[in-house]
PDB file of C-alpha atoms in Angstrom:
ATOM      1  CA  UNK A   1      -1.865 -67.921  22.109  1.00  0.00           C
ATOM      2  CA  UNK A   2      -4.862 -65.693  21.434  1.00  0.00           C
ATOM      3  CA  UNK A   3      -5.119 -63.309  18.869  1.00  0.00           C
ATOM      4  CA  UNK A   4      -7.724 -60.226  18.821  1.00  0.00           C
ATOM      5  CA  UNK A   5      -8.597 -58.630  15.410  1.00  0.00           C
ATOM      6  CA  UNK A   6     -10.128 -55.408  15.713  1.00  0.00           C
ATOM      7  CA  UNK A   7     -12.426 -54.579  12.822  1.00  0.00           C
ATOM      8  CA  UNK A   8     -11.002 -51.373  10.834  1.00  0.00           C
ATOM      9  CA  UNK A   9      -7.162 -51.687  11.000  1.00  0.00           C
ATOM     10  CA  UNK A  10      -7.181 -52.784   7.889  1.00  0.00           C
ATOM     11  CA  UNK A  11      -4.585 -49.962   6.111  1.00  0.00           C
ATOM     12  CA  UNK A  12      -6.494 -50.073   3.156  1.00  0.00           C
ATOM     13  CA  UNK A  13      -9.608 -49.455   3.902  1.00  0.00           C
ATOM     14  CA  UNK A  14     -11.451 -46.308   2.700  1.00  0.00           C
ATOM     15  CA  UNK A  15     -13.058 -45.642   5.951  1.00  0.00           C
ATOM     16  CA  UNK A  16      -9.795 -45.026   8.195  1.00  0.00           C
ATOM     17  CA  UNK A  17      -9.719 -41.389   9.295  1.00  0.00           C
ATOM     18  CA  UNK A  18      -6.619 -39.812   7.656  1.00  0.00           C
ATOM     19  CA  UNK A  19      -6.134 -36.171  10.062  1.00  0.00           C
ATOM     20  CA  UNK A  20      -5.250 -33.049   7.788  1.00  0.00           C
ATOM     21  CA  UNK A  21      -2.790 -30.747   9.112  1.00  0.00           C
ATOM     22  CA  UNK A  22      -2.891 -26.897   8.273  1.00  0.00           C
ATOM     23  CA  UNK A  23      -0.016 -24.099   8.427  1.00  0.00           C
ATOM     24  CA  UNK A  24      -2.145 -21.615   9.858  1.00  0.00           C
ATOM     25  CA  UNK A  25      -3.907 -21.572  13.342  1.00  0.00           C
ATOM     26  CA  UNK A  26      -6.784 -22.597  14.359  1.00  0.00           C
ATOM     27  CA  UNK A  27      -7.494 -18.871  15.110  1.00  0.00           C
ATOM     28  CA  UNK A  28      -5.272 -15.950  13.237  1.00  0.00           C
ATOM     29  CA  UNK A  29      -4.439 -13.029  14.643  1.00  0.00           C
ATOM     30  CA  UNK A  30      -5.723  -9.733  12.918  1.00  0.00           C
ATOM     31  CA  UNK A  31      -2.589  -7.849  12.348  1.00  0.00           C
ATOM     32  CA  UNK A  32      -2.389  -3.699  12.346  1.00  0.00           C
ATOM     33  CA  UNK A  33       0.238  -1.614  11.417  1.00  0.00           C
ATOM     34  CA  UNK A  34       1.501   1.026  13.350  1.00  0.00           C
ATOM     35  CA  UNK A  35       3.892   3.714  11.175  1.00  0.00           C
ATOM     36  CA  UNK A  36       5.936   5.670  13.515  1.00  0.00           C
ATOM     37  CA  UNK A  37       7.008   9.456  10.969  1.00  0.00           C
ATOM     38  CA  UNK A  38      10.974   9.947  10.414  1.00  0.00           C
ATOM     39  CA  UNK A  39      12.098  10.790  13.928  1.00  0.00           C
ATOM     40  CA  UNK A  40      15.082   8.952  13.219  1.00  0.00           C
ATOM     41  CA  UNK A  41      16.423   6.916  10.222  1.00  0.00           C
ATOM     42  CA  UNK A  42      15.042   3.687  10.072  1.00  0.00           C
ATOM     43  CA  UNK A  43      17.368   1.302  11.895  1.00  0.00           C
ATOM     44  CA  UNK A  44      17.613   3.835  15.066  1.00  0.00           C
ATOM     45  CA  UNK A  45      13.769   3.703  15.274  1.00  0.00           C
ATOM     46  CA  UNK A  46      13.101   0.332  15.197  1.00  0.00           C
ATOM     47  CA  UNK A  47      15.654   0.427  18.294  1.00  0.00           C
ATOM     48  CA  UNK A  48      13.798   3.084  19.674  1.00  0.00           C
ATOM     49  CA  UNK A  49       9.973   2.084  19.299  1.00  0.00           C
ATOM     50  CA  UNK A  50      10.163  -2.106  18.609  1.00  0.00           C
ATOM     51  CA  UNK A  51       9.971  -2.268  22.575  1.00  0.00           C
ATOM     52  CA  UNK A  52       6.698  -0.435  22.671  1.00  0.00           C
ATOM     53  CA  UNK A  53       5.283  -2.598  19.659  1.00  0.00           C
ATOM     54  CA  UNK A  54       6.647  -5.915  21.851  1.00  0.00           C
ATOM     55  CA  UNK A  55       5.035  -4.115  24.879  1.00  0.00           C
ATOM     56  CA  UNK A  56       1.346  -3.951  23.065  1.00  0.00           C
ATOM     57  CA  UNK A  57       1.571  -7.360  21.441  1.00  0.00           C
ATOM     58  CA  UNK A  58       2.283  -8.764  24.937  1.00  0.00           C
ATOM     59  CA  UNK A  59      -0.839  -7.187  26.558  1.00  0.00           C
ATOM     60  CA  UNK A  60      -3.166  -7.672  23.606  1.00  0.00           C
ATOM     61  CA  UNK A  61      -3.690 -11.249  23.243  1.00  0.00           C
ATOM     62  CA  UNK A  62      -5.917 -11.419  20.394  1.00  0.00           C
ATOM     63  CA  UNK A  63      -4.458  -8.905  18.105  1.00  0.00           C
ATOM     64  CA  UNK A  64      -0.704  -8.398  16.384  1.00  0.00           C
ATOM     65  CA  UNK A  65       0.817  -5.007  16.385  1.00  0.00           C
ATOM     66  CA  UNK A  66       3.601  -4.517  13.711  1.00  0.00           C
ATOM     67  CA  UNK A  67       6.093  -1.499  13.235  1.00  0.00           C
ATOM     68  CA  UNK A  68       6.622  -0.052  10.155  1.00  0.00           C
ATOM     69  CA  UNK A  69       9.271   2.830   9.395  1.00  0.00           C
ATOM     70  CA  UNK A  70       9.700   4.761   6.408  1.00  0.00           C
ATOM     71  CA  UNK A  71      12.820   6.298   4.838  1.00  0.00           C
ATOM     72  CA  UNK A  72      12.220   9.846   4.084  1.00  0.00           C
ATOM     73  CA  UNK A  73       9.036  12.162   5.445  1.00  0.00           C
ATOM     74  CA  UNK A  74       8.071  11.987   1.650  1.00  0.00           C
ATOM     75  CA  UNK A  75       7.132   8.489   2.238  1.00  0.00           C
ATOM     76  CA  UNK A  76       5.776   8.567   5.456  1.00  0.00           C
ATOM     77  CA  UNK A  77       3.496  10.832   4.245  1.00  0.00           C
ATOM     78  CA  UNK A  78       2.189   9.320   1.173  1.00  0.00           C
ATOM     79  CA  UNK A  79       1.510   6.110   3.286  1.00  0.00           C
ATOM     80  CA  UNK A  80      -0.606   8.249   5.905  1.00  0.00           C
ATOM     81  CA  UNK A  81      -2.537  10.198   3.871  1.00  0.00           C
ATOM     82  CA  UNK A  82      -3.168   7.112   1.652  1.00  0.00           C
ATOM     83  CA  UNK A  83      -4.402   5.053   4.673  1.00  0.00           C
ATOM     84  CA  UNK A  84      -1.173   2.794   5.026  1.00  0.00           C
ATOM     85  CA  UNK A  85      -1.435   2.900   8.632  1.00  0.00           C
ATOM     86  CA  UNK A  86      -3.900   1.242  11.341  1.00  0.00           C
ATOM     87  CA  UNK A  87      -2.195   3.510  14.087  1.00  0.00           C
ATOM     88  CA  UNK A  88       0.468   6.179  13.703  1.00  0.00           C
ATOM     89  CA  UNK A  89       2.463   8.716  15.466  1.00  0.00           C
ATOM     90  CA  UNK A  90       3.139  11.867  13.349  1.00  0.00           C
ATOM     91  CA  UNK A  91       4.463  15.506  14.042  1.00  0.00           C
ATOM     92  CA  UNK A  92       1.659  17.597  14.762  1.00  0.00           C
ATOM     93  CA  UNK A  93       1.612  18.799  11.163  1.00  0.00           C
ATOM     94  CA  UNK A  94       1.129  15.372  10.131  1.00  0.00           C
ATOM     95  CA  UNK A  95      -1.590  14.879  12.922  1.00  0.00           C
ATOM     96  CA  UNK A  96      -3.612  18.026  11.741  1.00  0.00           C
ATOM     97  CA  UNK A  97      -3.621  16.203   8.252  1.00  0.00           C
ATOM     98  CA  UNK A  98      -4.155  13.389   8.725  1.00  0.00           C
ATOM     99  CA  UNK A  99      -7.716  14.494  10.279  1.00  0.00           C
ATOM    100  CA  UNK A 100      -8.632  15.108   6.637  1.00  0.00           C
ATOM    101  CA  UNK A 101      -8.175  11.362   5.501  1.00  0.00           C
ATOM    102  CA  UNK A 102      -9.814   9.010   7.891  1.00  0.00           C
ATOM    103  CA  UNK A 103      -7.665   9.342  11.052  1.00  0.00           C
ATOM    104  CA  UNK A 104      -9.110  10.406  14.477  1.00  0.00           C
ATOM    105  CA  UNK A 105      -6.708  12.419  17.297  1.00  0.00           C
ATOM    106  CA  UNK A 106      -6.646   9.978  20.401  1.00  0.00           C
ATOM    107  CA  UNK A 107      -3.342  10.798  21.939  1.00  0.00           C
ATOM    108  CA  UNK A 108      -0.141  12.729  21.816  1.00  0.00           C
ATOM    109  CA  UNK A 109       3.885  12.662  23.200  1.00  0.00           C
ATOM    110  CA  UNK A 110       3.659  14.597  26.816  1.00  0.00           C
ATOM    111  CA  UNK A 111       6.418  16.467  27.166  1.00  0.00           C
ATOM    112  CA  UNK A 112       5.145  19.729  25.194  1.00  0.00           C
ATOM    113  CA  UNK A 113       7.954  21.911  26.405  1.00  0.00           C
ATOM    114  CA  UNK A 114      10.710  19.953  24.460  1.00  0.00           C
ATOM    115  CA  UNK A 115       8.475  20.028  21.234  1.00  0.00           C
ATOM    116  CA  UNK A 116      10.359  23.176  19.863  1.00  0.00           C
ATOM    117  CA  UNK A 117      13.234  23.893  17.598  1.00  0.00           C
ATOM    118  CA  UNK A 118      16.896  24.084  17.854  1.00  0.00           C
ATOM    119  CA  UNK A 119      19.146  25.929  15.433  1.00  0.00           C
ATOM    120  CA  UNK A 120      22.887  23.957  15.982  1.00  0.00           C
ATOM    121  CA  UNK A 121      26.305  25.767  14.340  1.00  0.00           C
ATOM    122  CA  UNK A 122      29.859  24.440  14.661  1.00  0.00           C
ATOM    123  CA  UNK A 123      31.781  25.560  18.452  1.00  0.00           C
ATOM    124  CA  UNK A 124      34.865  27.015  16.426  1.00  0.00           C
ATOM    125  CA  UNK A 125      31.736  28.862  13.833  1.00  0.00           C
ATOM    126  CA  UNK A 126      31.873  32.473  12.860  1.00  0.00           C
ATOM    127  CA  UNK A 127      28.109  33.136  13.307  1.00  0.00           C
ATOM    128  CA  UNK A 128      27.542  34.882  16.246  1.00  0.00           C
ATOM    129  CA  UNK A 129      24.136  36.307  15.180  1.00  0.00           C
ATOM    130  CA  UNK A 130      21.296  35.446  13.382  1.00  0.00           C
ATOM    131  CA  UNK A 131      22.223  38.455  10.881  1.00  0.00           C
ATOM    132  CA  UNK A 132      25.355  36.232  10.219  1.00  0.00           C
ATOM    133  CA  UNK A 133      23.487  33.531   8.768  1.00  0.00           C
ATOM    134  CA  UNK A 134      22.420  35.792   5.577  1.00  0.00           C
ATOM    135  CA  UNK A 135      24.322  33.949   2.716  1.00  0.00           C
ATOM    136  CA  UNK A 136      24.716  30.854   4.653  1.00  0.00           C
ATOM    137  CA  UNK A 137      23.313  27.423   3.693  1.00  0.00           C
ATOM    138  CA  UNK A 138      21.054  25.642   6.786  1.00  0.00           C
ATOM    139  CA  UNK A 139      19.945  22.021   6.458  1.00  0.00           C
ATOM    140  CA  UNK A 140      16.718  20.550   7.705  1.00  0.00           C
ATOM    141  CA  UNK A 141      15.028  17.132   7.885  1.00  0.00           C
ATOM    142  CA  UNK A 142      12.432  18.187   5.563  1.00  0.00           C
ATOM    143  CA  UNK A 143       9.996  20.644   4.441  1.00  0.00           C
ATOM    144  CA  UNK A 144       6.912  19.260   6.336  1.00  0.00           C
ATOM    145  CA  UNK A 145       8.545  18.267   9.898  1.00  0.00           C
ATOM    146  CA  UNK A 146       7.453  21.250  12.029  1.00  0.00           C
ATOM    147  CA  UNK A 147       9.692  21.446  15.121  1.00  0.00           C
ATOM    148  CA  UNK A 148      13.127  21.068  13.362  1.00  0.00           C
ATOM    149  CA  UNK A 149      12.027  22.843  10.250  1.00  0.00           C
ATOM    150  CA  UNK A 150       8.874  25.070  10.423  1.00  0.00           C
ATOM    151  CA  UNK A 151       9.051  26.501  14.181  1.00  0.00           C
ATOM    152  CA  UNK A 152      13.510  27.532  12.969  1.00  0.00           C
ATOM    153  CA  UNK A 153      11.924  29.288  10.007  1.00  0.00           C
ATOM    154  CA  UNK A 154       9.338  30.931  11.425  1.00  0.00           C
ATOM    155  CA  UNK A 155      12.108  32.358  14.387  1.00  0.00           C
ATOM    156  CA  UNK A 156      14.409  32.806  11.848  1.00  0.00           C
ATOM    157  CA  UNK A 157      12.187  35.021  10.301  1.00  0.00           C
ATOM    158  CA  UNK A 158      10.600  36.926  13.218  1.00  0.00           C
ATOM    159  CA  UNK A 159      14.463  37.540  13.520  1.00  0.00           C
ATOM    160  CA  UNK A 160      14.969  39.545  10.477  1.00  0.00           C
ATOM    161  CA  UNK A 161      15.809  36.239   8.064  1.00  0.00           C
ATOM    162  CA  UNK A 162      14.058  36.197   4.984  1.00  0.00           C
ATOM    163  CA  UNK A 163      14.279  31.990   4.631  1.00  0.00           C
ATOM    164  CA  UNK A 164      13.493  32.562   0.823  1.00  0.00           C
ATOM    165  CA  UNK A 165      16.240  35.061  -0.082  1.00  0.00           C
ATOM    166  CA  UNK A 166      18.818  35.520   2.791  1.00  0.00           C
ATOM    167  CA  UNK A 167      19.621  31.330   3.067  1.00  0.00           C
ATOM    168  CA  UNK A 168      20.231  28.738   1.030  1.00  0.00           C
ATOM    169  CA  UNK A 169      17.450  25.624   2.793  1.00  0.00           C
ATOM    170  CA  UNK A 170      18.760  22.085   2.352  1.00  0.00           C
ATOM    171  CA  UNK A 171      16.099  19.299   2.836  1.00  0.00           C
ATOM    172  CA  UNK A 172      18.435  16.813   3.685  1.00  0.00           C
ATOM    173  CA  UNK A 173      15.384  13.443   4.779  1.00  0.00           C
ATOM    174  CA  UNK A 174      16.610  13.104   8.386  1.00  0.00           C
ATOM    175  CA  UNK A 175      17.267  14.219  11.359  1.00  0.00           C
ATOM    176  CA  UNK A 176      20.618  12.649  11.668  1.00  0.00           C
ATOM    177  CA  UNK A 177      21.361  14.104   8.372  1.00  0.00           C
ATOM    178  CA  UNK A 178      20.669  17.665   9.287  1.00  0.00           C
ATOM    179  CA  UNK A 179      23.039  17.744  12.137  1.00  0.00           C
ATOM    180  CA  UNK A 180      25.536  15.013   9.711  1.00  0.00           C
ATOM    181  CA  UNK A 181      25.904  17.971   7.151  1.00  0.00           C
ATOM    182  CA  UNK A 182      26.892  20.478   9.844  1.00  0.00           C
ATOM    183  CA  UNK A 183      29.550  18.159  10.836  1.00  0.00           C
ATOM    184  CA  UNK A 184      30.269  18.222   7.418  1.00  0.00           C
ATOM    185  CA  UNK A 185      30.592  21.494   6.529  1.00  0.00           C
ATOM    186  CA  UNK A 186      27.826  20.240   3.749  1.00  0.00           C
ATOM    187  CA  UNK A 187      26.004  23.421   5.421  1.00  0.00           C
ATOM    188  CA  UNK A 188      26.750  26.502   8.134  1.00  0.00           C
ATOM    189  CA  UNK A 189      23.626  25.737  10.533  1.00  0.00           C
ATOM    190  CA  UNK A 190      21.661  22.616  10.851  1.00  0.00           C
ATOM    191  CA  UNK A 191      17.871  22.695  12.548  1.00  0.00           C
ATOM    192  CA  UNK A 192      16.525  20.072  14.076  1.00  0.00           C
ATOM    193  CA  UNK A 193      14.803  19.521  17.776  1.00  0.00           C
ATOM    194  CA  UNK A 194      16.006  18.304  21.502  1.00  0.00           C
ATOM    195  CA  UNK A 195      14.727  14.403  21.235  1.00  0.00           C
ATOM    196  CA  UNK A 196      16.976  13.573  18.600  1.00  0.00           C
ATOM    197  CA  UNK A 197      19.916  16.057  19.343  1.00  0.00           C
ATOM    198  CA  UNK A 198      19.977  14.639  22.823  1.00  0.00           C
ATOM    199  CA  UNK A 199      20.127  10.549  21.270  1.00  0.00           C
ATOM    200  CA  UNK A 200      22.937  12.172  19.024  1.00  0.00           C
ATOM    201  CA  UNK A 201      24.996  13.806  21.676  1.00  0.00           C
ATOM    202  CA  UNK A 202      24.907  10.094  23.261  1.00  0.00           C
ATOM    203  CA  UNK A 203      25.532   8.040  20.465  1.00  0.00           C
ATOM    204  CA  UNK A 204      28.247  10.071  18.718  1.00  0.00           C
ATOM    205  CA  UNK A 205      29.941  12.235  21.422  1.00  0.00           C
ATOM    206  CA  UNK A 206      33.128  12.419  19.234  1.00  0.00           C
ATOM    207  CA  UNK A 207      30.943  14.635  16.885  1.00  0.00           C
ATOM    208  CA  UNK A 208      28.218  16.248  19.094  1.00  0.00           C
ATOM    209  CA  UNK A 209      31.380  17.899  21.096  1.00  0.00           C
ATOM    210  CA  UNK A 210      31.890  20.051  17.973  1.00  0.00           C
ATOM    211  CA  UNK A 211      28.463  21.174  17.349  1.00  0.00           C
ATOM    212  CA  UNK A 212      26.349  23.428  19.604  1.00  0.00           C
ATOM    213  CA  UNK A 213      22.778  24.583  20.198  1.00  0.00           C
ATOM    214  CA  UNK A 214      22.918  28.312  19.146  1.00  0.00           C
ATOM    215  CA  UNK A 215      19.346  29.061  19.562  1.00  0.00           C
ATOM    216  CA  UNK A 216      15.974  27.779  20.402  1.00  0.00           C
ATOM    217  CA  UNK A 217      12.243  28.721  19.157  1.00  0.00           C
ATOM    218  CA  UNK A 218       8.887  28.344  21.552  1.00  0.00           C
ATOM    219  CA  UNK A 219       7.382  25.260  21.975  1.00  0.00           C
ATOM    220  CA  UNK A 220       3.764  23.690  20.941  1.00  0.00           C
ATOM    221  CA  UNK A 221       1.920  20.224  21.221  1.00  0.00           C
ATOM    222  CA  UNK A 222       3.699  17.159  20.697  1.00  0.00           C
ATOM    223  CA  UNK A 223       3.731  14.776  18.282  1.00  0.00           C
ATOM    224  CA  UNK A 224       0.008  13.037  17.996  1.00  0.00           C
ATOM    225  CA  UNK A 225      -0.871   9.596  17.837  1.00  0.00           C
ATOM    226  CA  UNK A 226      -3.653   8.706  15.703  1.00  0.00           C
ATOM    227  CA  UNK A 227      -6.370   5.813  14.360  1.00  0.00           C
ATOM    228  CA  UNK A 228      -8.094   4.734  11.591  1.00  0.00           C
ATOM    229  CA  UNK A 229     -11.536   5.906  12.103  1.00  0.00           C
ATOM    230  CA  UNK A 230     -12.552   2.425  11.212  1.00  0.00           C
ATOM    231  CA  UNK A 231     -10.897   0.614  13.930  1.00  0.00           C
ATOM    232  CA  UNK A 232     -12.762  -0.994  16.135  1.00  0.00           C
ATOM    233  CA  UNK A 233     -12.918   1.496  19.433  1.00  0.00           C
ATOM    234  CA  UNK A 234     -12.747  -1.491  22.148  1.00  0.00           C
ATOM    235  CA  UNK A 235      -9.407  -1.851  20.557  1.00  0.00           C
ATOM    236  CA  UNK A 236      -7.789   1.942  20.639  1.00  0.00           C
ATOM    237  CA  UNK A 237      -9.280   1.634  24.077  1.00  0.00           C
ATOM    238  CA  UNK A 238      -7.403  -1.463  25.064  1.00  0.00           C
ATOM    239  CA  UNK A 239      -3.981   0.654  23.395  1.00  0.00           C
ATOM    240  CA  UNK A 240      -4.585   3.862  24.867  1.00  0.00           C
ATOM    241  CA  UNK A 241      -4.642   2.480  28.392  1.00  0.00           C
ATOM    242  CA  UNK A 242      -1.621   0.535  27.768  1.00  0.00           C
ATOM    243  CA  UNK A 243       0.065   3.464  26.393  1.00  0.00           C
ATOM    244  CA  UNK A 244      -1.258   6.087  28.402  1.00  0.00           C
ATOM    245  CA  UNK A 245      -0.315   3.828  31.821  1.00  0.00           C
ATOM    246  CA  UNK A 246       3.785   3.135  30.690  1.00  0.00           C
ATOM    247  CA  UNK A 247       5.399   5.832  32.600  1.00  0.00           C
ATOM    248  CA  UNK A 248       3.612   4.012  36.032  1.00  0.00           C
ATOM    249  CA  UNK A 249       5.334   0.850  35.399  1.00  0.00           C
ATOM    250  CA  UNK A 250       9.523   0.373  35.535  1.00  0.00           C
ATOM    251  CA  UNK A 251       9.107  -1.628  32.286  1.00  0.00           C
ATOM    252  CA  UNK A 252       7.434   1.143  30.639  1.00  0.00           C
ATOM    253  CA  UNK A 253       9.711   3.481  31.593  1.00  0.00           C
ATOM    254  CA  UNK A 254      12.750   2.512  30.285  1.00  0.00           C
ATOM    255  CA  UNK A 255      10.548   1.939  27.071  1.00  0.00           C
ATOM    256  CA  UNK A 256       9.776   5.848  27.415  1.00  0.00           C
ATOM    257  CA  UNK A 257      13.818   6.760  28.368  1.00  0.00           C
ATOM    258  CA  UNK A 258      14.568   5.582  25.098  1.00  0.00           C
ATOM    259  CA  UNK A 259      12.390   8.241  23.446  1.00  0.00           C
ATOM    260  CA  UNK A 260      13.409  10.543  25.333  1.00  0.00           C
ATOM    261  CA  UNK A 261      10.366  11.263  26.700  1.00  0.00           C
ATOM    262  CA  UNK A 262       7.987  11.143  30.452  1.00  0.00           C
ATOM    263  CA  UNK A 263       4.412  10.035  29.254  1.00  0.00           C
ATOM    264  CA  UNK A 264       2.228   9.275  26.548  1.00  0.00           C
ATOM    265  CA  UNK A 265      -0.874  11.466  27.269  1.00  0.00           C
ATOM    266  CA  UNK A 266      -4.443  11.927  25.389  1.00  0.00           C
ATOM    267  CA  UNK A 267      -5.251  14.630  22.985  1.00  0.00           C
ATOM    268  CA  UNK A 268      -8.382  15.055  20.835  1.00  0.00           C
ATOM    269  CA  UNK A 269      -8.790  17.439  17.576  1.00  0.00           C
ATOM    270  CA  UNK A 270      -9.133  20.458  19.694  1.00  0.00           C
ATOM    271  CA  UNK A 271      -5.119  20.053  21.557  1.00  0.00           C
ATOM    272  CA  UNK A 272      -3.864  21.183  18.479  1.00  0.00           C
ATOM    273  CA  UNK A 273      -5.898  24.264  17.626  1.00  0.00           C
ATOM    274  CA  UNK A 274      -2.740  25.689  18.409  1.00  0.00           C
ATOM    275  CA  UNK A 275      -0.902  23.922  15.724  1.00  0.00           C
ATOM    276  CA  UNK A 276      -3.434  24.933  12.994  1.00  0.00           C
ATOM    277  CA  UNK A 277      -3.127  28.339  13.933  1.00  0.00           C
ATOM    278  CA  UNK A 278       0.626  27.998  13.753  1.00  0.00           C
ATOM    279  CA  UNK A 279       0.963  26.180  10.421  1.00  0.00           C
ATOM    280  CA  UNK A 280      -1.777  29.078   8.725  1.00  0.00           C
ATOM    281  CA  UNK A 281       0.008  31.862   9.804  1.00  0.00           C
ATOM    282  CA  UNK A 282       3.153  29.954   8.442  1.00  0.00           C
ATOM    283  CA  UNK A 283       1.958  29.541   5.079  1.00  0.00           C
ATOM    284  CA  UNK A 284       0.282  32.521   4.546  1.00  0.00           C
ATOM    285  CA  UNK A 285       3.477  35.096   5.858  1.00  0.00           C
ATOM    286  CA  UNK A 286       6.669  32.415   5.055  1.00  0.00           C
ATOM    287  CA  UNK A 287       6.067  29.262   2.292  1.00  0.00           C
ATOM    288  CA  UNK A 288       3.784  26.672   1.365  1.00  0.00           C
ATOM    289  CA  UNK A 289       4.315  24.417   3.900  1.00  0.00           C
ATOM    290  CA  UNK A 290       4.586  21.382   1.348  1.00  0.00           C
ATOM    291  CA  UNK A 291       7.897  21.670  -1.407  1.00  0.00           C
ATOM    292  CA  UNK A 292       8.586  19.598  -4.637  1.00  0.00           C
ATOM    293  CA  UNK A 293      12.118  19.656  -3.740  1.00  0.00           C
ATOM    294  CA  UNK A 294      11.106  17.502  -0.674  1.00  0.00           C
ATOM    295  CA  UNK A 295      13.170  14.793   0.015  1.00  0.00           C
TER     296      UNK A 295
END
């Protein structure tokens, strides 16, 4: 019988290479958040916008993409205007701001005729016209969300509605909750605007069948997407023409029927000119546009 002995087997020797084994990857990720502002409470969003998020982290192979929602536009905003976000799609009050700490404008929602406001009352309601809503108490999202809250005030008082002393304004923190506390009979009008109205009337027809849209304000830019100015531009590159491409692809347009919504589209700082004009004539003729009694 013939044995071989190969020098080095020996278990206790010193010199045996002993692999280590790590948790993380050879090469991590970088991650980046992208905040997505109160267009819906939390759980309906993540519905809503996780498919674009999957869609990005599919296509961009050396970078993660994660969503992040936030409760109330109170929070949203401190985490914008703090820097929270990498990326982030705000109203176009929220856009204009943002400008102011660190973000750049590199895209917007398409779809600008459907940015507006909508003014819902109750089918079997007594209000009949806009002079009937004098006394009455109106909900809204919030104080800073500018087509279900600013653009109804500002019709509401080209209309003869002083929105200080006439109404009674409840910032309710949602959109859902606006129209919720015209169900309710928590208040006599609720404001909000079509994207949401529209996923309502679909997902609770036993309760959009009671409510109607009463009136309707003009329309201006869409929500804005914007970036760190510090992020690296081959990457906002690589996302805009993923984003800016979804509505030529089938799988990118169902991602885009769930918002509502055609096309994402670019925008720089001058597509909202419109909205700065807006928001100054707002605060100097109607309220400070931000309220302590903000939700």
């Amino acid at each position: 019988m013939l044995f071989i002995l190969f020098n080095g087997c020996d278990k206790t020797d010193e010199n045996v290479y002993k692999p280590e084994y790590s948790s993380k990857s050879a090469i991590e990720k970088k991650t980046y958040i992208f905040g997505i502002h109160p267009l819906h409470n939390p759980k309906k969003l993540f519905e809503v916008y996780q498919p674009l998020i999957d869609y990005l982290n599919t296509n961009l192979k050396d970078v993660t993409i994660t969503l992040e929602a936030s409760k109330n536009y109170e929070e949203y905003d401190k985490k914008l205007f703090s820097g929270h976000f990498d990326f982030s799609l705000p109203n176009p009050y929220q856009t204009v701001e943002a400008t102011k700490y660190g973000y750049s404008i590199f895209g917007k929602m398409g779809d600008d005729q459907n940015f507006r406001g909508i003014i819902l009352v109750r089918k079997n309601s007594d209000i009949k016209e806009i002079s009937d809503l004098k006394g009455k108490k109106i909900s809204y999202p919030a104080s800073t969300a500018l087509a279900a809250t600013m653009m109804p005030q500002r019709f509401l008082h080209d209309n003869g509605i002083d929105i200080n002393k006439d109404v009674k304004n409840l910032y309710v923190g949602s959109q859902e909750s606006s129209i919720m506390n015209l169900f309710l009979n928590e208040s006599d009008a609720a404001a909000t605007w079509p994207p949401p109205w529209l996923a309502f009337e679909k997902e609770r027809p036993e309760i959009a069948k009671e409510l109607e849209v009463k009136w309707e304000t003009s329309s201006l830019p869409n929500n804005g997407l914007v970036v760190k100015k510090s992020i690296d531009s081959k990457l906002v590159e690589k996302i805009s023409t993923l984003m800016f491409n979804l509505h030529n692809t089938q799988e990118g347009q169902e991602i885009l029927k769930a918002m509502e919504l055609s096309k994402f589209e670019k925008a720089d700082y001058k597509t909202y000119e419109s909205v700065r004009a807006f928001l100054d004539k707002f605060e100097k003729e109607i309220r400070p546009i931000r309220l302590s009694n903000d939700k």
